[in-house]
Amino acid sequence: MRKADRLSAPDPEVAAHLQRLVEAQIPTYETMTPAEARQAMAARAMAAAGPRAECEARDLVAAGGIRLRIYRPAGSGSSCLPFLVYFHGGGWVLGSLDTHDGLCRALCAGSGCAVVAVDYRLAPEARFPAAVEDAEVAALWILDHARELALDPAAAAVGGDSAGGTLAAVVAIALKGHPVPLRFQMLLYPCTDMNMDRGSYAVSWPGLPVTAATMRWFRSHYLRSPADRRDWRASPILAEVLADLPPALIVTAGYDPLADDGVAYCERLREAGVAAERWHFAGQIHGFLNLGLAIPSGLATIRDLAAALRAALATSGAA
């Protein structure tokens, strides 16, 4: 069992942020209805947003009415760009194009790549596998229409945070046989096993915004029944074959119940011969990359992620 007293203390700015949450008596998502939690997440995203990186953004609609937002570096014109298909976090219940607008802008501006954010259906209104189906349909549509969107289909990556990281991992597996393979997958503190029983689910510290109880609340709204936990589209670590997937970068945080999910998935990818790298931030919490004002060190990590994305897609021979 992983307990906080067996970890290093949270980073000072993280500890200060958590203390503010405790003092403000901020309610946790699992104490709310999904509608209330969505409003709370949107408000927190707005409050945490710092200056927005300069880039061009426009909304469009893919097959099936799936909303997308495409970001391009300022001044890129009609150049054919490498790109990242990005799935937002929020436990498959929360989140939107707007809650992750700042993160997508920062990745775009920092990498020089385009970012295409996907607004998939949310639970409990649309339970599993609706989000997975939307993610795959959107990714395929973007690849099929890449040239007309001034994107380079030979330099494509998938990525996401939390639930979005799960979707990105699943899409990478589902698209393994695509004629033009994906080049990279960026999985930011993903959930990879719906059993939710690894040691890091015991992590605790006052004020943590995401705990084991939060994750199980998300799961209760997302899955149709316990049997869905065994479906690899919900638990990508259970996929029978993980060979021949694109190189992966997995981010984990010490004060995050999902930390061991990232560790285990990285190990499975490596065992399958996939180039998988893991960046671990021992003193950080789940969601720290979206908390630029409260946790400024996350901004430096985003810059490093953008650089890793740029390097990964440059190796494809993209311009």
Short mmCIF file of C-alpha atoms in Angstrom, two decimals, residues 53-274:
data_model
loop_
_atom_site.label_atom_id
_atom_site.label_comp_id
_atom_site.label_asym_id
_atom_site.label_seq_id
_atom_site.Cartn_x
_atom_site.Cartn_y
_atom_site.Cartn_z
CA ALA A 53 -0.26 31.31 -25.45
CA GLU A 54 -0.62 33.09 -28.75
CA CYS A 55 -1.86 30.82 -31.52
CA GLU A 56 -4.69 30.62 -34.03
CA ALA A 57 -7.76 28.59 -33.05
CA ARG A 58 -10.95 27.66 -34.86
CA ASP A 59 -13.78 25.27 -34.21
CA LEU A 60 -15.02 22.71 -36.70
CA VAL A 61 -17.17 19.59 -36.78
CA ALA A 62 -16.05 16.08 -37.70
CA ALA A 63 -18.12 13.07 -38.72
CA GLY A 64 -20.94 12.26 -36.36
CA GLY A 65 -21.18 15.86 -35.19
CA ILE A 66 -18.06 15.58 -33.02
CA ARG A 67 -16.78 19.07 -32.21
CA LEU A 68 -13.10 19.81 -32.71
CA ARG A 69 -10.89 22.82 -32.06
CA ILE A 70 -7.77 23.14 -34.16
CA TYR A 71 -4.86 25.22 -32.93
CA ARG A 72 -2.05 26.41 -35.19
CA PRO A 73 1.05 28.41 -34.25
CA ALA A 74 0.63 32.11 -34.95
CA GLY A 75 1.90 33.00 -38.39
CA SER A 76 2.01 29.42 -39.65
CA GLY A 77 -0.32 30.31 -42.51
CA SER A 78 -1.25 27.35 -44.68
CA SER A 79 1.92 25.36 -43.96
CA CYS A 80 1.35 21.62 -43.65
CA LEU A 81 2.12 20.95 -39.98
CA PRO A 82 2.81 17.96 -37.77
CA PHE A 83 -0.07 17.59 -35.33
CA LEU A 84 -1.32 16.18 -32.06
CA VAL A 85 -4.88 14.88 -31.63
CA TYR A 86 -5.69 15.76 -28.02
CA PHE A 87 -8.35 14.30 -25.70
CA HIS A 88 -9.17 16.31 -22.57
CA GLY A 89 -9.36 14.90 -19.08
CA GLY A 90 -12.24 14.94 -16.63
CA GLY A 91 -13.00 11.34 -15.72
CA TRP A 92 -15.12 10.77 -18.85
CA VAL A 93 -17.77 12.86 -17.03
CA LEU A 94 -16.30 16.37 -16.95
CA GLY A 95 -14.21 18.62 -19.17
CA SER A 96 -14.58 20.32 -22.52
CA LEU A 97 -12.69 22.10 -25.25
CA ASP A 98 -12.73 25.20 -23.03
CA THR A 99 -11.38 23.61 -19.82
CA HIS A 100 -8.25 22.50 -21.69
CA ASP A 101 -7.90 25.44 -24.04
CA GLY A 102 -4.89 26.85 -22.21
CA LEU A 103 -3.00 23.54 -22.18
CA CYS A 104 -3.67 22.94 -25.89
CA ARG A 105 -2.54 26.47 -26.75
CA ALA A 106 0.67 26.03 -24.77
CA LEU A 107 1.48 22.71 -26.44
CA CYS A 108 0.80 24.22 -29.86
CA ALA A 109 2.84 27.37 -29.35
CA GLY A 110 5.69 25.53 -27.65
CA SER A 111 6.00 22.73 -30.18
CA GLY A 112 5.32 24.52 -33.44
CA CYS A 113 2.85 21.71 -34.18
CA ALA A 114 -0.89 21.95 -34.67
CA VAL A 115 -3.12 20.57 -31.92
CA VAL A 116 -6.60 19.24 -32.66
CA ALA A 117 -8.71 18.96 -29.50
CA VAL A 118 -11.67 16.55 -29.50
CA ASP A 119 -14.95 17.18 -27.67
CA TYR A 120 -16.17 13.60 -27.13
CA ARG A 121 -19.47 12.59 -25.49
CA LEU A 122 -19.54 12.51 -21.70
CA ALA A 123 -21.05 10.11 -19.16
CA PRO A 124 -23.46 9.40 -17.61
CA GLU A 125 -25.56 10.68 -20.52
CA ALA A 126 -23.36 8.66 -22.90
CA ARG A 127 -21.71 5.77 -21.11
CA PHE A 128 -18.85 3.55 -22.27
CA PRO A 129 -17.97 2.96 -25.07
CA ALA A 130 -19.36 6.27 -26.40
CA ALA A 131 -16.24 8.31 -25.56
CA VAL A 132 -14.00 5.65 -27.12
CA GLU A 133 -16.11 5.54 -30.27
CA ASP A 134 -15.99 9.33 -30.60
CA ALA A 135 -12.25 9.40 -30.01
CA GLU A 136 -11.58 6.81 -32.71
CA VAL A 137 -14.00 8.35 -35.21
CA ALA A 138 -12.49 11.79 -34.64
CA ALA A 139 -8.91 10.58 -35.00
CA LEU A 140 -9.68 8.74 -38.24
CA TRP A 141 -11.60 11.72 -39.62
CA ILE A 142 -8.70 14.06 -38.84
CA LEU A 143 -6.22 11.71 -40.52
CA ASP A 144 -8.47 11.33 -43.56
CA HIS A 145 -8.93 15.11 -43.87
CA ALA A 146 -5.43 16.08 -42.80
CA ARG A 147 -4.31 17.57 -46.11
CA GLU A 148 -7.33 19.84 -46.44
CA LEU A 149 -6.74 20.96 -42.84
CA ALA A 150 -3.09 21.76 -43.68
CA LEU A 151 -1.88 18.92 -41.47
CA ASP A 152 0.74 16.29 -42.29
CA PRO A 153 -0.85 12.82 -41.90
CA ALA A 154 2.62 11.27 -41.82
CA ALA A 155 3.45 13.28 -38.69
CA ALA A 156 0.53 12.60 -36.36
CA ALA A 157 0.44 11.96 -32.63
CA VAL A 158 -2.28 11.29 -30.07
CA GLY A 159 -2.32 12.54 -26.51
CA GLY A 160 -4.44 13.43 -23.54
CA ASP A 161 -4.54 13.85 -19.79
CA SER A 162 -6.22 11.59 -17.24
CA ALA A 163 -9.33 10.13 -18.93
CA GLY A 164 -8.06 11.71 -22.13
CA GLY A 165 -4.80 9.84 -21.68
CA THR A 166 -6.80 6.63 -21.49
CA LEU A 167 -8.59 7.52 -24.72
CA ALA A 168 -5.30 8.38 -26.42
CA ALA A 169 -3.82 5.01 -25.42
CA VAL A 170 -6.90 3.20 -26.73
CA VAL A 171 -6.87 5.14 -30.01
CA ALA A 172 -3.19 4.30 -30.50
CA ILE A 173 -4.06 0.60 -30.18
CA ALA A 174 -7.18 0.85 -32.36
CA LEU A 175 -5.31 2.63 -35.17
CA LYS A 176 -2.36 0.25 -35.18
CA GLY A 177 -3.20 -1.06 -38.64
CA HIS A 178 -3.84 2.32 -40.22
CA PRO A 179 -2.01 2.80 -43.56
CA VAL A 180 -0.22 5.86 -42.18
CA PRO A 181 0.90 4.99 -38.64
CA LEU A 182 0.82 7.34 -35.70
CA ARG A 183 4.28 8.57 -34.68
CA PHE A 184 3.89 9.28 -30.98
CA GLN A 185 1.56 9.01 -27.99
CA MET A 186 1.64 11.44 -25.08
CA LEU A 187 -0.16 10.01 -22.05
CA LEU A 188 -0.44 12.46 -19.15
CA TYR A 189 -1.28 10.69 -15.86
CA PRO A 190 -3.57 8.18 -17.64
CA CYS A 191 -5.94 5.66 -16.10
CA THR A 192 -5.05 2.34 -17.70
CA ASP A 193 -6.89 -0.18 -15.50
CA MET A 194 -10.52 0.21 -14.45
CA ASN A 195 -10.00 -2.23 -11.57
CA MET A 196 -8.46 0.75 -9.75
CA ASP A 197 -6.71 -1.42 -7.20
CA ARG A 198 -3.01 -0.64 -7.55
CA GLY A 199 -1.04 0.64 -4.56
CA SER A 200 -1.11 4.30 -5.50
CA TYR A 201 -4.87 4.35 -4.99
CA ALA A 202 -4.06 4.52 -1.27
CA VAL A 203 -2.24 7.84 -1.59
CA SER A 204 -3.61 10.52 0.71
CA TRP A 205 -2.95 14.12 1.66
CA PRO A 206 -5.36 16.82 2.82
CA GLY A 207 -6.88 18.70 -0.09
CA LEU A 208 -6.05 16.29 -2.90
CA PRO A 209 -8.43 17.12 -5.76
CA VAL A 210 -8.44 13.56 -7.12
CA THR A 211 -8.48 10.53 -4.83
CA ALA A 212 -9.48 6.90 -5.11
CA ALA A 213 -13.03 7.93 -4.18
CA THR A 214 -13.06 10.48 -7.01
CA MET A 215 -11.88 7.95 -9.54
CA ARG A 216 -14.44 5.37 -8.47
CA TRP A 217 -17.17 8.03 -8.73
CA PHE A 218 -16.06 8.69 -12.29
CA ARG A 219 -16.06 4.97 -13.02
CA SER A 220 -19.57 4.54 -11.62
CA HIS A 221 -20.88 7.12 -14.08
CA TYR A 222 -18.80 5.97 -17.05
CA LEU A 223 -19.07 2.19 -17.19
CA ARG A 224 -22.30 0.31 -17.84
CA SER A 225 -21.45 -2.57 -15.50
CA PRO A 226 -18.46 -4.13 -13.72
CA ALA A 227 -17.94 -6.35 -16.78
CA ASP A 228 -16.78 -3.28 -18.73
CA ARG A 229 -13.69 -3.10 -16.52
CA ARG A 230 -12.29 -6.08 -18.43
CA ASP A 231 -12.74 -4.46 -21.85
CA TRP A 232 -9.38 -3.23 -23.16
CA ARG A 233 -11.11 -0.13 -24.54
CA ALA A 234 -11.76 0.85 -20.92
CA SER A 235 -8.58 -0.70 -19.49
CA PRO A 236 -5.92 -0.49 -22.22
CA ILE A 237 -3.42 -2.36 -20.06
CA LEU A 238 -5.57 -5.45 -20.69
CA ALA A 239 -5.15 -5.29 -24.47
CA GLU A 240 -3.88 -8.66 -25.62
CA VAL A 241 -1.20 -7.30 -27.97
CA LEU A 242 0.63 -4.00 -27.45
CA ALA A 243 3.45 -4.57 -29.93
CA ASP A 244 4.06 -2.19 -32.84
CA LEU A 245 2.56 0.84 -31.12
CA PRO A 246 4.04 4.33 -31.54
CA PRO A 247 6.64 5.49 -29.02
CA ALA A 248 5.07 6.66 -25.79
CA LEU A 249 5.79 9.36 -23.23
CA ILE A 250 3.94 8.79 -19.96
CA VAL A 251 3.74 11.40 -17.20
CA THR A 252 3.03 10.32 -13.61
CA ALA A 253 2.74 12.26 -10.34
CA GLY A 254 3.51 11.05 -6.83
CA TYR A 255 0.33 12.36 -5.19
CA ASP A 256 -1.97 10.82 -7.76
CA PRO A 257 -3.98 7.60 -7.38
CA LEU A 258 -3.23 6.89 -11.06
CA ALA A 259 0.55 6.89 -10.65
CA ASP A 260 0.92 3.11 -10.61
CA ASP A 261 -1.37 2.78 -13.64
CA GLY A 262 1.19 4.80 -15.59
CA VAL A 263 4.07 2.73 -14.23
CA ALA A 264 2.40 -0.56 -15.10
CA TYR A 265 1.41 0.56 -18.60
CA CYS A 266 4.91 1.80 -19.32
CA GLU A 267 6.28 -1.58 -18.26
CA ARG A 268 3.79 -3.46 -20.48
CA LEU A 269 4.69 -1.30 -23.47
CA ARG A 270 8.39 -1.92 -22.94
CA GLU A 271 7.81 -5.66 -22.61
CA ALA A 272 6.01 -5.50 -25.98
CA GLY A 273 9.03 -3.80 -27.56
CA VAL A 274 7.52 -0.31 -27.65
#
